[in-house]
Amino acid sequence: MFTSFTVTARWLLLCILCVPVVGGFVGVVFPALGYFPAIGATQFSAQPFATLFATTGIAKMMLLSLFTGLGSTLLAFIGACCLLAWCYQTRFVEKLQALLSPFLVFPHAAAAIALLFVLSPSGFFARLFTTDNDILVTTSAHSFPHDPYGLSVLFALALKELPFILLMALGVMSQPIVAKKISGYSKVGASLGYSSVARFFLLVLPTIFPQIRLPLLAVLVFATSNVEIPLILGPNNPSTLAVAVLHWFNHIDLSMRLLGSAGAVLQVGISSAALGLFVVGERIVVVLGRALLVNGNRRLFDNAVVVTGVSIFAVYMVLIGTIMYSTFAYSVASYWVFPNLLPEDTTWLHWQTVVNAIEKPLSNTLVLGGLVSTSSVLLVLFALESQMLKPTKRVMSFVFSVSVFLPLLVPGVAFLYGLVWLQQLVLQSATWFHTYIAHMVYVVPYVYLSLAVAYRKFDARYIVVAQSLGKSPWQVFVYIKLPLMLGAILIAWALGLAISFSQYLPTLLASGGVIPTVTTEAVASASGSSTRLSAVYVIIQATLPLIGFVLAWTLPRFMFNPKQGVS
């Protein structure tokens, strides 16, 4: 009975992940081919694509998406490798994980707004290095944000994605089997005289890369199709393709939906091209790596790698410190003349303004995040348990693994608009349900990634002992696994909250704008409102997921202590 229930949960999880993505993509492909009965287009045609490729600046939009997505992912991956190569065998790696974790839960929109506070022409660093005499020279030469080459977008995406790649790699390296393998390889490498950096790139990285490859590809797709960061930091004329698609879909002229649908399909092509280039680059690195393995060199640019790792860590620490100061200072500044480092006067008026206006967005955010995260954790737990109780064949296991990442491997702009169209056909007035499903599509993969690591680490001897005492599968699950995995479950729940809190495009589209959240309000304030109000929204956006993680870290100490429970 319990086994059947978990298998049902596994299929339900697959449906939640695959049906919205596949259905939504089909809902975009038809308008892209000219078929959209709602506006009287009932004939299939290639005209939307002809109009798309005749659009001014379309080539630059495509190149911007490809360049910022591919460049930021490579930069983040190389940076994460340098950080790991520098400290993977030291205790500092645990501190590094704790220090960079806040960047992981920091919403993309909040991160982009916060970077404006420190890197813009009137930001903290401009204030720090500008005197009254060279204000005009400094501001006129500044290219951040909105530079025409998308470098500010690339930099912001790389900063945001590096912690995710780093934490994924550390999660794989901490798995008992992998950790044992890495330890053995490192001892052999050290006995042969290889440096710590060389051992990481030649022995450790090839061991962990297959397990972080799929999340890395998901990062690449996300980076090529992200909307929030290019919308706030990117060039406007032309913008990245994803931002242009957003504008076309939101255009008052409904016929622009055909152009937007064609653009969404083209976005899939751009993301696929980025994946193809990444795979080609991966093959080249593999060939070069084999040559490095047999050339006998015991060191691989060790000094450069260590300096890069230290520099990246220093950049993060400086940014974290300056962002915290600048954001809080903006939120309470009443009058702040450039280039002074301190506001002339402070006020709580901006906080009062936001507090008076945020009641509904805040309650929507908490209710939506709580529902989505809790149901995602339960669904993933049962799905993982079903894999333990009734393992599938290797092919089905691969299909399941790919399906879990499907929402991350297909650009959001390519299926969210189609999903909204389908939702309007089926349940037109169920706005909350539509928004809930749209959030689930993005939250479930991250919750699955988090809990799957914990499941792989679980000591199977507890299960064997319980079964030998006559405990049934559901008793083992409820009385053995859940208490021992309580910390990991709460961390996954907090991660689900953070992912749900940060959703901008799914919330905006699925709700039709009638369910405002803190993130949608923050992006709106960054687009046209006061910098002071944006600062308050950034602090609230950063605080909400942090509260979730604080609860996840502290609740197990009061609810259950695993060490006491198993002694």
Coordinates of C-alpha atoms in Angstrom, one line a residue:
M1 CA 0.0 0.0 0.0
F2 CA 2.7 2.4 1.0
T3 CA 4.8 1.4 -2.0
S4 CA 1.9 2.0 -4.4
F5 CA 1.3 5.4 -2.8
T6 CA 5.0 6.5 -3.3
V7 CA 4.9 5.2 -6.9
T8 CA 1.8 7.3 -7.5
A9 CA 3.6 10.3 -6.0
R10 CA 6.5 9.7 -8.5
W11 CA 4.2 9.8 -11.5
L12 CA 2.4 12.8 -10.1
L13 CA 5.8 14.6 -9.8
L14 CA 6.6 13.7 -13.4
C15 CA 3.2 15.1 -14.5
I16 CA 3.7 18.4 -12.6
L17 CA 7.1 18.8 -14.3
C18 CA 6.4 17.6 -17.8
V19 CA 2.8 18.5 -18.6
P20 CA 3.1 22.3 -18.1
V21 CA 6.4 22.4 -20.0
V22 CA 5.4 20.3 -22.9
G23 CA 1.9 21.7 -23.1
G24 CA 3.1 25.3 -22.7
F25 CA 5.7 24.8 -25.5
V26 CA 3.0 23.5 -27.8
G27 CA 0.9 26.5 -26.8
V28 CA 3.7 28.7 -28.1
V29 CA 4.6 26.8 -31.2
F30 CA 1.1 27.1 -32.7
P31 CA 1.0 31.0 -32.5
A32 CA 4.6 31.0 -33.8
L33 CA 3.3 29.2 -36.9
G34 CA 0.5 31.8 -37.3
Y35 CA -2.3 29.8 -35.7
F36 CA -4.0 31.8 -32.9
P37 CA -7.8 31.7 -33.2
A38 CA -8.2 34.2 -30.4
I39 CA -7.1 37.0 -32.6
G40 CA -8.6 35.6 -35.8
A41 CA -5.4 33.9 -37.1
T42 CA -6.6 30.5 -38.3
Q43 CA -4.1 29.7 -41.0
F44 CA -0.6 28.2 -40.5
S45 CA 2.0 30.5 -41.9
A46 CA 5.7 31.3 -41.6
Q47 CA 4.9 35.0 -41.5
P48 CA 5.7 35.4 -37.7
F49 CA 9.2 34.1 -38.3
A50 CA 9.6 36.4 -41.3
T51 CA 8.5 39.4 -39.3
L52 CA 10.8 38.3 -36.4
F53 CA 13.9 38.1 -38.6
A54 CA 13.1 41.4 -40.2
T55 CA 12.9 43.1 -36.8
T56 CA 15.6 45.7 -36.3
G57 CA 18.4 44.5 -34.1
I58 CA 17.3 40.9 -34.0
A59 CA 20.8 39.6 -34.8
K60 CA 22.2 41.6 -31.9
M61 CA 19.5 40.4 -29.5
M62 CA 20.5 36.8 -30.4
L63 CA 24.2 37.5 -29.9
L64 CA 23.6 39.3 -26.6
S65 CA 21.6 36.3 -25.3
L66 CA 24.2 33.8 -26.4
F67 CA 27.2 35.9 -25.2
T68 CA 25.8 36.8 -21.8
G69 CA 24.5 33.2 -21.2
L70 CA 27.5 31.3 -22.4
G71 CA 30.0 33.8 -21.0
S72 CA 28.5 34.0 -17.5
T73 CA 28.2 30.2 -17.2
L74 CA 31.8 29.7 -18.2
L75 CA 33.0 32.5 -15.9
A76 CA 31.0 31.1 -13.0
F77 CA 32.2 27.5 -13.6
I78 CA 35.9 28.5 -14.0
G79 CA 35.6 30.7 -10.9
A80 CA 34.0 27.8 -8.9
C81 CA 36.8 25.5 -10.0
C82 CA 39.5 28.0 -9.0
L83 CA 37.8 28.4 -5.5
L84 CA 37.6 24.6 -5.0
A85 CA 41.1 24.0 -6.3
W86 CA 42.4 26.6 -3.8
C87 CA 40.7 25.3 -0.7
Y88 CA 39.0 21.9 -1.3
Q89 CA 41.3 20.1 1.1
T90 CA 41.1 22.6 3.8
R91 CA 38.6 23.4 6.6
F92 CA 38.1 26.8 5.0
V93 CA 35.9 25.2 2.4
E94 CA 33.1 24.9 5.0
K95 CA 33.4 28.6 5.8
L96 CA 33.4 29.4 2.1
Q97 CA 30.2 27.4 1.7
A98 CA 28.5 29.3 4.5
L99 CA 29.7 32.7 3.3
L100 CA 28.5 32.3 -0.3
S101 CA 25.2 30.6 0.6
P102 CA 23.4 33.9 1.0
F103 CA 24.1 34.7 -2.7
L104 CA 22.4 31.5 -3.6
V105 CA 19.1 32.5 -1.9
F106 CA 19.3 36.1 -3.0
P107 CA 16.6 36.6 -5.7
H108 CA 18.0 37.6 -9.1
A109 CA 16.0 40.8 -9.2
A110 CA 17.2 41.8 -5.8
A111 CA 20.8 41.0 -6.8
A112 CA 20.5 43.1 -9.9
I113 CA 19.1 46.1 -7.9
A114 CA 21.8 45.7 -5.2
L115 CA 24.5 45.7 -7.8
L116 CA 23.1 49.0 -9.1
F117 CA 23.7 50.5 -5.6
V118 CA 27.4 49.7 -5.6
L119 CA 28.5 49.7 -9.3
S120 CA 26.3 52.3 -11.0
P121 CA 27.7 55.8 -11.9
S122 CA 26.3 57.0 -8.6
G123 CA 27.0 53.9 -6.7
F124 CA 29.3 53.2 -3.7
F125 CA 32.5 52.6 -5.7
A126 CA 31.9 55.7 -7.8
R127 CA 31.4 57.7 -4.6
L128 CA 34.6 56.1 -3.1
F129 CA 36.9 57.0 -6.0
T130 CA 35.3 60.3 -7.1
T131 CA 36.0 63.8 -5.9
D132 CA 34.0 66.9 -6.4
N133 CA 36.3 67.9 -9.3
D134 CA 36.0 64.9 -11.5
I135 CA 32.3 64.0 -11.1
L136 CA 31.5 64.7 -14.8
V137 CA 34.5 62.8 -16.1
T138 CA 33.7 59.7 -14.0
T139 CA 30.0 59.6 -14.7
S140 CA 30.3 60.1 -18.4
A141 CA 32.9 57.3 -18.8
H142 CA 31.0 54.8 -16.7
S143 CA 29.4 51.8 -18.6
F144 CA 27.5 50.0 -15.8
P145 CA 24.7 49.3 -16.2
H146 CA 23.0 49.1 -19.6
D147 CA 26.3 48.8 -21.5
P148 CA 25.7 47.9 -25.2
Y149 CA 27.7 44.6 -25.0
G150 CA 25.8 43.1 -22.1
L151 CA 28.9 42.9 -19.9
S152 CA 27.0 44.1 -16.8
V153 CA 24.5 41.3 -17.4
L154 CA 27.3 38.8 -17.8
F155 CA 29.0 39.9 -14.7
A156 CA 25.8 39.9 -12.6
L157 CA 24.7 36.4 -13.9
A158 CA 28.2 35.0 -13.2
L159 CA 28.1 36.4 -9.6
K160 CA 24.7 34.9 -9.0
E161 CA 25.4 31.5 -10.5
L162 CA 28.9 30.8 -9.1
P163 CA 27.6 29.9 -5.6
F164 CA 25.0 27.5 -7.1
I165 CA 27.7 25.7 -9.1
L166 CA 30.1 25.7 -6.1
L167 CA 27.4 24.3 -3.7
M168 CA 26.4 21.6 -6.2
A169 CA 30.0 20.5 -6.5
L170 CA 30.5 20.5 -2.7
G171 CA 27.3 18.4 -2.4
V172 CA 28.6 15.8 -4.8
M173 CA 32.0 15.8 -3.1
S174 CA 30.4 15.2 0.3
Q175 CA 28.7 12.0 -0.8
P176 CA 30.3 9.1 1.0
I177 CA 31.2 7.0 -2.1
V178 CA 32.5 10.1 -4.0
A179 CA 34.4 11.4 -0.9
K180 CA 36.1 8.1 -0.5
K181 CA 37.1 8.0 -4.1
I182 CA 38.4 11.6 -4.1
S183 CA 40.4 10.9 -0.9
G184 CA 42.0 7.8 -2.5
Y185 CA 42.8 9.7 -5.7
S186 CA 44.3 12.6 -3.8
K187 CA 46.6 10.3 -1.8
V188 CA 47.8 8.6 -4.9
G189 CA 48.4 11.9 -6.7
A190 CA 50.2 13.4 -3.7
S191 CA 52.5 10.3 -3.4
L192 CA 53.4 10.9 -7.1
G193 CA 54.3 14.5 -6.4
Y194 CA 51.3 16.3 -8.0
S195 CA 50.4 19.6 -6.4
S196 CA 47.0 20.2 -4.7
V197 CA 45.8 22.2 -7.7
A198 CA 46.9 19.7 -10.2
R199 CA 45.2 16.9 -8.3
F200 CA 41.9 18.8 -8.3
F201 CA 41.9 19.5 -12.1
L202 CA 43.3 16.1 -13.1
L203 CA 41.7 13.7 -10.6
V204 CA 38.9 15.4 -8.6
L205 CA 37.1 17.4 -11.3
P206 CA 36.7 14.5 -13.7
T207 CA 35.2 12.5 -10.9
I208 CA 32.5 15.0 -9.9
F209 CA 31.8 16.6 -13.3
P210 CA 29.4 13.9 -14.6
Q211 CA 27.1 14.6 -11.5
I212 CA 27.2 18.4 -11.9
R213 CA 26.9 18.4 -15.7
L214 CA 23.1 18.4 -15.8
P215 CA 22.7 21.3 -13.3
L216 CA 25.5 23.1 -15.1
L217 CA 23.5 22.8 -18.4
A218 CA 20.4 24.1 -16.5
V219 CA 22.4 27.1 -15.4
L220 CA 23.4 27.7 -19.0
V221 CA 19.8 27.6 -20.3
F222 CA 18.7 29.9 -17.5
A223 CA 21.4 32.4 -18.2
T224 CA 20.6 32.6 -21.9
S225 CA 16.9 33.2 -21.2
N226 CA 16.9 35.1 -17.9
V227 CA 14.6 38.1 -17.8
E228 CA 15.0 39.8 -14.5
I229 CA 18.7 40.7 -14.6
P230 CA 18.8 41.9 -18.3
L231 CA 15.6 43.9 -17.6
I232 CA 17.3 45.8 -14.8
L233 CA 21.0 45.9 -15.9
G234 CA 21.0 45.1 -19.7
P235 CA 21.0 47.2 -22.8
N236 CA 17.6 48.5 -24.0
N237 CA 18.0 49.1 -27.7
P238 CA 18.3 46.3 -28.5
S239 CA 17.8 44.2 -25.4
T240 CA 18.4 40.5 -25.0
L241 CA 16.0 38.3 -26.8
A242 CA 14.2 37.1 -23.7
V243 CA 13.5 40.7 -22.6
A244 CA 12.2 41.5 -26.1
V245 CA 9.9 38.5 -26.1
L246 CA 8.5 39.7 -22.7
H247 CA 7.8 43.2 -24.3
W248 CA 6.2 41.6 -27.4
F249 CA 3.9 39.4 -25.3
N250 CA 2.9 42.3 -23.1
H251 CA 2.3 44.6 -26.0
I252 CA -1.2 46.2 -26.2
D253 CA -1.5 45.0 -29.8
L254 CA -2.5 41.3 -29.5
S255 CA -1.1 40.5 -33.0
M256 CA 2.3 41.0 -31.4
R257 CA 1.7 37.6 -29.6
L258 CA 2.6 35.9 -32.9
L259 CA 5.9 37.8 -33.0
G260 CA 6.4 37.0 -29.3
S261 CA 5.7 33.3 -29.9
A262 CA 8.2 33.2 -32.8
G263 CA 10.7 34.9 -30.6
A264 CA 10.1 32.3 -27.8
V265 CA 10.8 29.5 -30.2
L266 CA 13.9 31.3 -31.4
Q267 CA 14.9 31.5 -27.7
V268 CA 14.9 27.7 -27.6
G269 CA 17.2 27.7 -30.6
I270 CA 19.6 30.2 -28.9
S271 CA 19.6 28.1 -25.7
S272 CA 20.1 24.9 -27.7
A273 CA 23.0 26.6 -29.6
A274 CA 24.6 27.5 -26.3
L275 CA 24.3 23.9 -25.1
G276 CA 25.8 22.7 -28.3
L277 CA 28.8 25.1 -28.0
F278 CA 29.2 24.1 -24.4
V279 CA 29.3 20.4 -25.3
V280 CA 31.9 21.1 -28.1
G281 CA 34.0 23.0 -25.6
E282 CA 33.7 20.2 -23.1
R283 CA 35.0 17.7 -25.7
I284 CA 38.0 19.9 -26.4
V285 CA 38.8 20.2 -22.7
V286 CA 38.6 16.4 -22.4
V287 CA 41.1 15.9 -25.2
L288 CA 43.4 18.6 -23.7
G289 CA 43.0 17.1 -20.3
R290 CA 44.1 13.6 -21.5
A291 CA 47.3 15.2 -22.9
L292 CA 47.9 16.9 -19.5
L293 CA 47.5 13.6 -17.7
V294 CA 50.4 12.0 -19.6
N295 CA 52.8 14.9 -20.0
G296 CA 54.3 14.4 -16.5
N297 CA 53.8 17.9 -15.3
R298 CA 53.1 17.9 -11.5
R299 CA 51.8 21.6 -11.4
L300 CA 49.1 23.4 -13.4
F301 CA 49.5 27.1 -13.2
D302 CA 49.1 26.7 -9.4
N303 CA 50.0 30.3 -8.5
A304 CA 47.5 31.7 -11.1
V305 CA 44.7 29.4 -9.9
V306 CA 45.3 30.2 -6.2
V307 CA 45.5 34.0 -6.9
T308 CA 42.3 33.8 -9.0
G309 CA 40.5 31.8 -6.2
V310 CA 41.6 34.3 -3.5
S311 CA 40.6 37.2 -5.8
I312 CA 37.1 35.8 -6.4
F313 CA 36.6 35.3 -2.7
A314 CA 37.8 38.8 -2.0
V315 CA 35.4 40.2 -4.6
Y316 CA 32.5 38.5 -3.0
M317 CA 33.4 39.7 0.5
V318 CA 33.8 43.3 -0.7
L319 CA 30.5 43.1 -2.7
I320 CA 28.6 41.6 0.3
G321 CA 29.9 44.3 2.6
T322 CA 29.3 47.2 0.2
I323 CA 25.9 46.0 -0.8
M324 CA 24.8 45.6 2.8
Y325 CA 26.0 49.1 3.6
S326 CA 24.7 50.8 0.4
T327 CA 21.3 49.1 0.5
F328 CA 20.6 50.0 4.1
A329 CA 22.0 53.6 3.6
Y330 CA 19.7 54.1 0.6
S331 CA 16.7 52.7 2.5
V332 CA 17.1 55.4 5.3
A333 CA 18.7 58.3 3.3
S334 CA 16.6 61.4 3.0
Y335 CA 19.2 63.5 1.3
W336 CA 22.4 62.0 -0.1
V337 CA 24.6 64.2 -2.3
F338 CA 27.1 62.5 -4.7
P339 CA 30.0 61.8 -4.0
N340 CA 29.5 61.8 -0.2
L341 CA 29.8 58.3 1.4
L342 CA 27.3 59.1 4.1
P343 CA 23.8 60.5 3.7
E344 CA 23.3 64.0 5.0
D345 CA 20.2 63.0 6.9
T346 CA 18.2 59.8 7.6
T347 CA 14.5 59.0 7.7
W348 CA 12.2 56.0 8.1
L349 CA 9.7 57.5 5.6
H350 CA 10.7 55.0 2.8
W351 CA 10.2 52.1 5.2
Q352 CA 6.8 53.4 6.3
T353 CA 5.8 53.8 2.6
V354 CA 6.7 50.3 1.7
V355 CA 5.2 48.8 4.9
N356 CA 1.9 50.5 4.2
A357 CA 1.9 49.1 0.6
I358 CA 3.4 45.7 1.1
E359 CA 0.8 43.9 3.2
K360 CA -0.9 42.2 0.3
P361 CA 2.2 41.4 -1.7
L362 CA 3.9 40.0 1.5
S363 CA 0.9 37.8 2.4
N364 CA 0.7 36.6 -1.2
T365 CA 4.4 35.8 -1.1
L366 CA 4.3 33.9 2.2
V367 CA 1.1 31.9 1.4
L368 CA 2.3 31.0 -2.1
G369 CA 5.8 30.1 -1.0
G370 CA 4.6 28.1 2.0
L371 CA 2.1 26.1 -0.1
V372 CA 4.5 25.4 -2.9
S373 CA 7.5 24.6 -0.8
T374 CA 5.7 22.3 1.6
S375 CA 3.9 20.3 -1.2
S376 CA 7.1 20.1 -3.2
V377 CA 9.0 18.6 -0.2
L378 CA 6.3 16.0 0.4
L379 CA 6.1 15.1 -3.3
V380 CA 9.8 14.8 -3.7
L381 CA 10.2 12.8 -0.5
F382 CA 7.6 10.2 -1.6
A383 CA 9.2 10.1 -5.1
L384 CA 12.6 9.5 -3.7
E385 CA 11.2 6.8 -1.4
S386 CA 9.6 5.1 -4.3
Q387 CA 13.0 4.8 -6.0
M388 CA 14.3 3.0 -3.0
L389 CA 11.3 0.7 -2.6
K390 CA 10.7 0.0 -6.3
P391 CA 13.7 1.0 -8.4
T392 CA 13.0 1.5 -12.1
K393 CA 15.1 0.2 -15.0
R394 CA 18.1 2.2 -16.1
V395 CA 16.4 3.8 -19.1
M396 CA 13.4 4.9 -17.0
S397 CA 15.8 6.2 -14.3
F398 CA 17.5 8.3 -16.9
V399 CA 14.2 9.6 -18.3
F400 CA 13.1 10.5 -14.7
S401 CA 16.4 12.3 -14.1
V402 CA 16.0 14.3 -17.3
S403 CA 12.4 15.0 -16.6
V404 CA 13.3 16.5 -13.2
F405 CA 15.5 19.0 -15.0
L406 CA 13.1 19.6 -17.9
P407 CA 11.7 22.9 -16.6
L408 CA 15.3 24.1 -16.1
L409 CA 16.5 22.9 -19.6
V410 CA 13.7 24.7 -21.5
P411 CA 13.7 28.5 -21.4
G412 CA 10.9 29.9 -19.3
V413 CA 9.8 32.3 -22.0
A414 CA 9.4 29.4 -24.4
F415 CA 6.7 27.6 -22.4
L416 CA 5.2 30.0 -19.8
Y417 CA 3.2 32.0 -22.3
G418 CA 1.8 28.8 -23.8
L419 CA 1.1 27.5 -20.4
V420 CA -0.9 30.6 -19.6
W421 CA -2.8 30.2 -22.8
L422 CA -3.7 26.5 -21.9
Q423 CA -4.6 27.5 -18.4
Q424 CA -7.0 30.1 -19.8
L425 CA -8.7 27.4 -21.8
V426 CA -9.1 24.9 -19.0
L427 CA -9.6 26.8 -15.7
Q428 CA -9.9 30.5 -16.6
S429 CA -10.7 31.8 -13.1
A430 CA -8.4 29.6 -11.0
T431 CA -5.6 32.3 -10.8
W432 CA -4.1 31.0 -7.6
F433 CA -4.0 27.4 -8.9
H434 CA -2.3 28.6 -12.1
T435 CA 0.3 30.5 -10.1
Y436 CA 0.8 27.6 -7.8
I437 CA 1.5 25.2 -10.7
A438 CA 3.9 27.8 -12.3
H439 CA 5.9 28.0 -9.1
M440 CA 5.9 24.2 -8.6
V441 CA 7.5 23.8 -12.0
Y442 CA 10.5 25.7 -10.8
V443 CA 10.6 24.8 -7.1
V444 CA 10.4 21.0 -7.4
P445 CA 13.7 20.5 -9.4
Y446 CA 15.7 22.4 -6.7
V447 CA 14.0 20.7 -3.9
Y448 CA 14.7 17.4 -5.6
L449 CA 18.4 18.2 -6.0
S450 CA 18.6 19.1 -2.4
L451 CA 16.9 16.1 -1.0
A452 CA 18.4 13.6 -3.5
V453 CA 21.9 14.4 -2.0
A454 CA 20.6 13.8 1.5
Y455 CA 19.0 10.5 0.4
R456 CA 22.2 9.3 -1.2
K457 CA 24.1 10.1 2.1
F458 CA 21.6 8.2 4.3
D459 CA 23.2 5.3 6.1
A460 CA 21.3 2.2 4.9
R461 CA 22.3 0.3 8.0
Y462 CA 19.5 2.0 9.9
I463 CA 17.0 0.6 7.4
V464 CA 18.4 -2.9 7.7
V465 CA 18.2 -2.8 11.5
A466 CA 14.6 -1.5 11.4
Q467 CA 13.5 -4.1 8.9
S468 CA 15.2 -6.9 10.9
L469 CA 13.0 -5.7 13.8
G470 CA 9.9 -6.2 11.7
K471 CA 9.1 -2.6 10.8
S472 CA 7.1 -2.0 7.6
P473 CA 8.3 0.3 4.8
W474 CA 6.0 3.2 5.9
Q475 CA 7.2 2.8 9.6
V476 CA 10.8 2.9 8.4
F477 CA 10.0 6.0 6.4
V478 CA 8.1 7.8 9.2
Y479 CA 10.0 6.8 12.3
I480 CA 13.5 6.3 11.0
K481 CA 14.2 8.3 7.8
L482 CA 12.1 11.5 8.5
P483 CA 13.5 12.2 12.0
L484 CA 17.1 11.5 10.9
M485 CA 16.7 13.6 7.7
L486 CA 14.8 16.4 9.5
G487 CA 17.7 18.9 9.0
A488 CA 18.0 18.1 5.3
I489 CA 14.2 18.3 4.8
L490 CA 14.0 21.7 6.4
I491 CA 16.9 23.0 4.3
A492 CA 15.1 21.7 1.2
W493 CA 11.9 23.4 2.4
A494 CA 13.8 26.7 3.0
L495 CA 15.4 26.4 -0.5
G496 CA 11.9 25.9 -1.9
L497 CA 10.7 29.0 -0.2
A498 CA 13.6 31.0 -1.5
I499 CA 13.0 29.8 -5.1
S500 CA 9.3 30.6 -4.9
F501 CA 10.0 34.0 -3.4
S502 CA 12.3 34.9 -6.3
Q503 CA 9.9 33.9 -9.1
Y504 CA 9.1 37.0 -11.2
L505 CA 8.1 35.9 -14.7
P506 CA 6.0 32.8 -13.6
T507 CA 4.1 35.0 -11.1
L508 CA 3.5 37.8 -13.5
L509 CA 2.3 35.6 -16.3
A510 CA 0.3 32.9 -14.5
S511 CA -1.5 35.4 -12.3
G512 CA -2.0 37.9 -15.0
G513 CA -0.7 40.6 -12.6
V514 CA -3.5 40.2 -10.1
I515 CA -1.4 38.4 -7.5
P516 CA 1.4 40.9 -6.6
T517 CA 4.4 39.5 -4.7
V518 CA 7.4 41.2 -3.1
T519 CA 9.5 40.3 -6.2
T520 CA 7.1 41.7 -8.7
E521 CA 6.8 44.9 -6.7
A522 CA 10.6 45.1 -6.3
V523 CA 11.1 44.8 -10.1
A524 CA 8.4 47.4 -10.7
S525 CA 10.0 49.8 -8.2
A526 CA 13.4 49.3 -9.8
S527 CA 12.0 50.1 -13.2
G528 CA 10.4 53.5 -12.4
S529 CA 10.2 54.3 -8.8
S530 CA 12.5 55.7 -6.1
T531 CA 15.9 54.2 -5.4
R532 CA 15.1 54.5 -1.7
L533 CA 12.0 52.3 -2.1
S534 CA 13.9 49.8 -4.2
A535 CA 16.4 49.5 -1.4
V536 CA 13.7 48.7 1.1
Y537 CA 12.3 46.0 -1.2
V538 CA 15.8 44.5 -1.7
I539 CA 16.2 44.2 2.1
I540 CA 12.8 42.6 2.5
Q541 CA 13.5 40.3 -0.5
A542 CA 16.8 39.2 1.1
T543 CA 15.3 38.8 4.6
L544 CA 12.4 36.5 3.7
P545 CA 14.5 33.6 2.4
L546 CA 17.0 34.2 5.2
I547 CA 14.2 33.7 7.8
G548 CA 13.4 30.4 6.1
F549 CA 17.0 29.2 6.4
V550 CA 17.3 30.4 10.0
L551 CA 14.2 28.3 10.9
A552 CA 15.7 25.3 9.0
W553 CA 19.0 25.6 10.9
T554 CA 17.5 26.1 14.4
L555 CA 14.2 24.1 14.5
P556 CA 16.0 20.6 14.5
R557 CA 17.7 21.6 17.8
F558 CA 14.3 22.1 19.4
M559 CA 12.3 19.4 17.6
F560 CA 14.7 16.5 17.3
N561 CA 18.3 15.8 17.8
P562 CA 19.5 13.1 15.5
K563 CA 22.5 12.2 17.5
Q564 CA 20.5 11.7 20.6
G565 CA 17.9 9.7 18.7
V566 CA 20.3 7.1 17.4
S567 CA 22.5 6.8 20.5

